[in-house]
Amino acid sequence: MDFKIDTMETVYIPAEDSFLLAENLAIKPGDSVLEIGTGTGIVAMYASKITDKITVTDINLDAVTLAEKNFKKNNIENIEILFGNLFEPVKNRKFDVILFNTPYLPTENGDVIDDNLNYAFDGGLNGRKVIDNFLNEVKNHLNEKGTVQIIQSSLSNNEETLKRLDELGFVSEIAASEHYFFEDITLINSYL
């Protein structure tokens, strides 16, 4: 890892999915970037090596606090941090690139934990609860010829995501994939 980061129990600790996104960023110098669900801020830190127009959001207040601490720890000052769910904090704004390591795990009531960490993985019964809400709004926040990069799992139906993106007018592909135990973690790149 190129950065020093602190972690905490209530914030998702960077794992394979985080690095699959961080190592395959489709960002150009000067792009405006929005990362939804920044967690520790690790993906945004990699993005900061490419562009200085970065906004991050998280629904987990612990994550917002931790990301700010990690940015300072690495002398990164060009990232705007906002608290809120999905696109709420950036209501009337548009970006060139939108990044999201989605909460993609299918969860039943017994799987839900009473803790802020739950936001990081709880995808609802079919793993698509947050993914579908994101897809419903993403085009409203993307500049013309923009790019969306989503991390999700084969457990949350990659084909459904590709179909929805196609219906929204995107050209999409599974740009990278890694197999772990019972699932494939995939990076979907979509272009307007």
Coordinates of C-alpha atoms in Angstrom, one line a residue:
M1 CA 0.0 0.0 0.0
D2 CA 1.2 3.5 -0.9
F3 CA -0.5 5.2 2.0
K4 CA -0.5 4.9 5.8
I5 CA -4.1 4.5 7.1
D6 CA -5.8 4.1 10.4
T7 CA -8.8 1.8 10.7
M8 CA -11.6 1.4 13.2
E9 CA -14.0 -1.4 14.0
T10 CA -17.1 0.5 12.7
V11 CA -15.6 1.3 9.3
Y12 CA -14.9 -1.2 6.5
I13 CA -11.2 -2.1 6.4
P14 CA -9.8 -2.0 2.9
A15 CA -9.8 -5.5 1.3
E16 CA -9.5 -7.1 -2.1
D17 CA -12.5 -5.2 -3.5
S18 CA -11.1 -1.8 -2.4
F19 CA -7.8 -2.5 -4.1
L20 CA -9.5 -3.9 -7.3
L21 CA -11.0 -0.4 -7.7
A22 CA -8.0 1.6 -6.5
E23 CA -5.7 -0.2 -9.0
N24 CA -8.0 0.1 -12.0
L25 CA -9.2 3.8 -11.7
A26 CA -10.4 5.2 -15.1
I27 CA -9.5 8.8 -14.1
K28 CA -7.7 11.4 -16.2
P29 CA -5.8 14.4 -14.9
G30 CA -8.3 17.2 -14.3
D31 CA -11.4 15.0 -13.9
S32 CA -13.9 15.8 -11.2
V33 CA -14.4 12.6 -9.2
L34 CA -17.1 11.6 -6.7
E35 CA -16.6 8.5 -4.6
I36 CA -19.7 7.2 -2.8
G37 CA -19.0 5.3 0.4
T38 CA -15.4 6.3 0.9
G39 CA -14.8 4.3 4.1
T40 CA -11.2 4.8 5.2
G41 CA -10.6 7.0 2.1
I42 CA -8.1 4.7 0.5
V43 CA -9.6 4.7 -3.0
A44 CA -9.9 8.5 -2.9
M45 CA -6.2 8.7 -1.9
Y46 CA -5.2 6.7 -5.0
A47 CA -7.4 9.0 -7.1
S48 CA -5.7 12.1 -5.6
K49 CA -2.5 10.9 -7.4
I50 CA -4.3 11.6 -10.7
T51 CA -6.6 14.6 -10.1
D52 CA -7.1 17.2 -7.5
K53 CA -10.9 17.5 -7.9
I54 CA -12.3 14.9 -5.6
T55 CA -15.4 14.7 -3.4
V56 CA -16.2 11.8 -1.2
T57 CA -19.3 10.9 0.7
D58 CA -20.3 8.3 3.3
I59 CA -23.4 7.5 5.2
N60 CA -21.3 6.3 8.1
L61 CA -20.2 9.3 10.2
D62 CA -17.3 7.2 11.7
A63 CA -16.1 6.8 8.1
V64 CA -16.2 10.5 7.4
T65 CA -14.2 11.2 10.5
L66 CA -11.7 8.4 9.8
A67 CA -11.3 9.4 6.1
E68 CA -10.5 13.0 7.1
K69 CA -7.9 11.7 9.6
N70 CA -6.3 9.5 7.0
F71 CA -6.2 12.3 4.4
K72 CA -4.4 14.5 6.9
K73 CA -2.1 11.7 7.9
N74 CA -1.0 11.4 4.2
N75 CA -0.8 15.2 3.6
I76 CA -3.7 15.1 1.1
E77 CA -5.6 18.4 1.2
N78 CA -7.6 18.3 -2.1
I79 CA -10.4 16.0 -1.1
E80 CA -13.8 17.4 -0.1
I81 CA -15.6 15.1 2.5
L82 CA -19.4 15.1 2.9
F83 CA -21.7 13.1 5.2
G84 CA -24.8 11.6 3.8
N85 CA -26.5 8.8 1.8
L86 CA -25.6 8.2 -1.8
F87 CA -26.1 11.4 -3.8
E88 CA -27.9 13.4 -1.0
P89 CA -24.8 15.5 -0.1
V90 CA -24.2 16.5 -3.8
K91 CA -27.8 17.2 -4.9
N92 CA -27.2 19.5 -7.8
R93 CA -23.7 18.6 -8.8
K94 CA -22.2 16.6 -11.6
F95 CA -18.9 14.8 -12.0
D96 CA -16.7 13.3 -14.7
V97 CA -16.1 10.0 -12.8
I98 CA -18.3 8.4 -10.1
L99 CA -16.8 5.5 -8.0
F100 CA -18.6 3.2 -5.7
N101 CA -17.5 0.0 -3.9
T102 CA -21.1 -1.0 -3.3
P103 CA -22.6 -2.8 -0.3
Y104 CA -23.2 -6.0 -2.4
L105 CA -23.7 -8.9 0.0
P106 CA -27.2 -10.4 0.1
T107 CA -28.3 -10.2 3.8
E108 CA -31.3 -11.5 5.7
N109 CA -32.5 -10.1 9.0
G110 CA -30.1 -12.4 11.0
D111 CA -27.1 -11.0 9.0
V112 CA -27.7 -7.4 9.8
I113 CA -25.5 -6.0 12.6
D114 CA -26.5 -3.1 14.8
D115 CA -23.4 -1.1 14.0
N116 CA -22.3 1.5 11.4
L117 CA -20.2 -1.2 9.8
N118 CA -23.5 -2.7 8.5
Y119 CA -23.6 0.1 5.8
A120 CA -20.5 -1.3 4.2
F121 CA -21.9 -4.7 3.3
D122 CA -25.7 -4.9 3.7
G123 CA -27.2 -5.2 0.2
G124 CA -30.6 -6.4 1.3
L125 CA -32.1 -9.8 0.5
N126 CA -30.8 -9.9 -3.1
G127 CA -27.7 -7.8 -2.6
R128 CA -29.1 -5.1 -4.8
K129 CA -30.9 -2.7 -2.4
V130 CA -28.2 0.0 -2.5
I131 CA -27.0 -0.8 -6.0
D132 CA -30.4 -0.2 -7.5
N133 CA -30.9 3.0 -5.6
F134 CA -27.5 4.2 -6.9
L135 CA -28.3 3.2 -10.5
N136 CA -31.6 5.2 -10.3
E137 CA -29.7 8.4 -9.6
V138 CA -26.2 8.0 -11.1
K139 CA -26.9 9.5 -14.5
N140 CA -28.3 12.7 -12.9
H141 CA -24.8 13.4 -11.4
L142 CA -22.6 12.5 -14.3
N143 CA -21.2 14.9 -16.9
E144 CA -21.5 14.2 -20.6
K145 CA -19.1 11.4 -21.6
G146 CA -18.7 10.5 -17.9
T147 CA -17.5 7.3 -16.4
V148 CA -19.0 5.2 -13.6
Q149 CA -16.9 2.5 -11.9
I150 CA -18.8 0.1 -9.6
I151 CA -17.5 -2.8 -7.5
Q152 CA -20.0 -5.6 -6.8
S153 CA -20.2 -9.3 -6.4
S154 CA -21.5 -12.1 -8.6
L155 CA -23.8 -12.8 -5.6
S156 CA -25.6 -9.5 -6.4
N157 CA -26.2 -10.3 -10.1
N158 CA -23.7 -8.6 -12.3
E159 CA -25.9 -9.2 -15.4
E160 CA -28.8 -7.2 -13.8
T161 CA -26.4 -4.3 -13.3
L162 CA -25.1 -4.5 -16.8
K163 CA -28.7 -4.6 -18.1
R164 CA -29.8 -1.6 -16.0
L165 CA -26.8 0.4 -17.2
D166 CA -27.6 -0.5 -20.8
E167 CA -31.2 0.7 -20.3
L168 CA -29.8 4.0 -18.9
G169 CA -27.7 4.5 -22.1
F170 CA -24.3 3.4 -20.8
V171 CA -21.8 1.2 -22.6
S172 CA -20.6 -1.1 -19.8
E173 CA -18.2 -4.0 -19.3
I174 CA -16.8 -6.1 -16.6
A175 CA -13.3 -4.5 -16.6
A176 CA -11.7 -6.7 -13.9
S177 CA -12.7 -9.6 -11.8
E178 CA -11.2 -11.7 -9.0
H179 CA -12.5 -15.0 -7.7
Y180 CA -12.7 -15.6 -3.9
F181 CA -14.2 -18.7 -2.3
F182 CA -17.9 -18.5 -3.3
E183 CA -18.0 -15.4 -5.4
D184 CA -16.4 -13.2 -8.0
I185 CA -15.7 -9.6 -7.1
T186 CA -16.1 -7.6 -10.2
L187 CA -15.3 -4.1 -11.4
I188 CA -17.9 -2.7 -13.8
N189 CA -16.9 0.2 -15.9
S190 CA -19.6 2.2 -17.6
Y191 CA -19.3 5.1 -20.1
L192 CA -21.9 7.6 -21.3

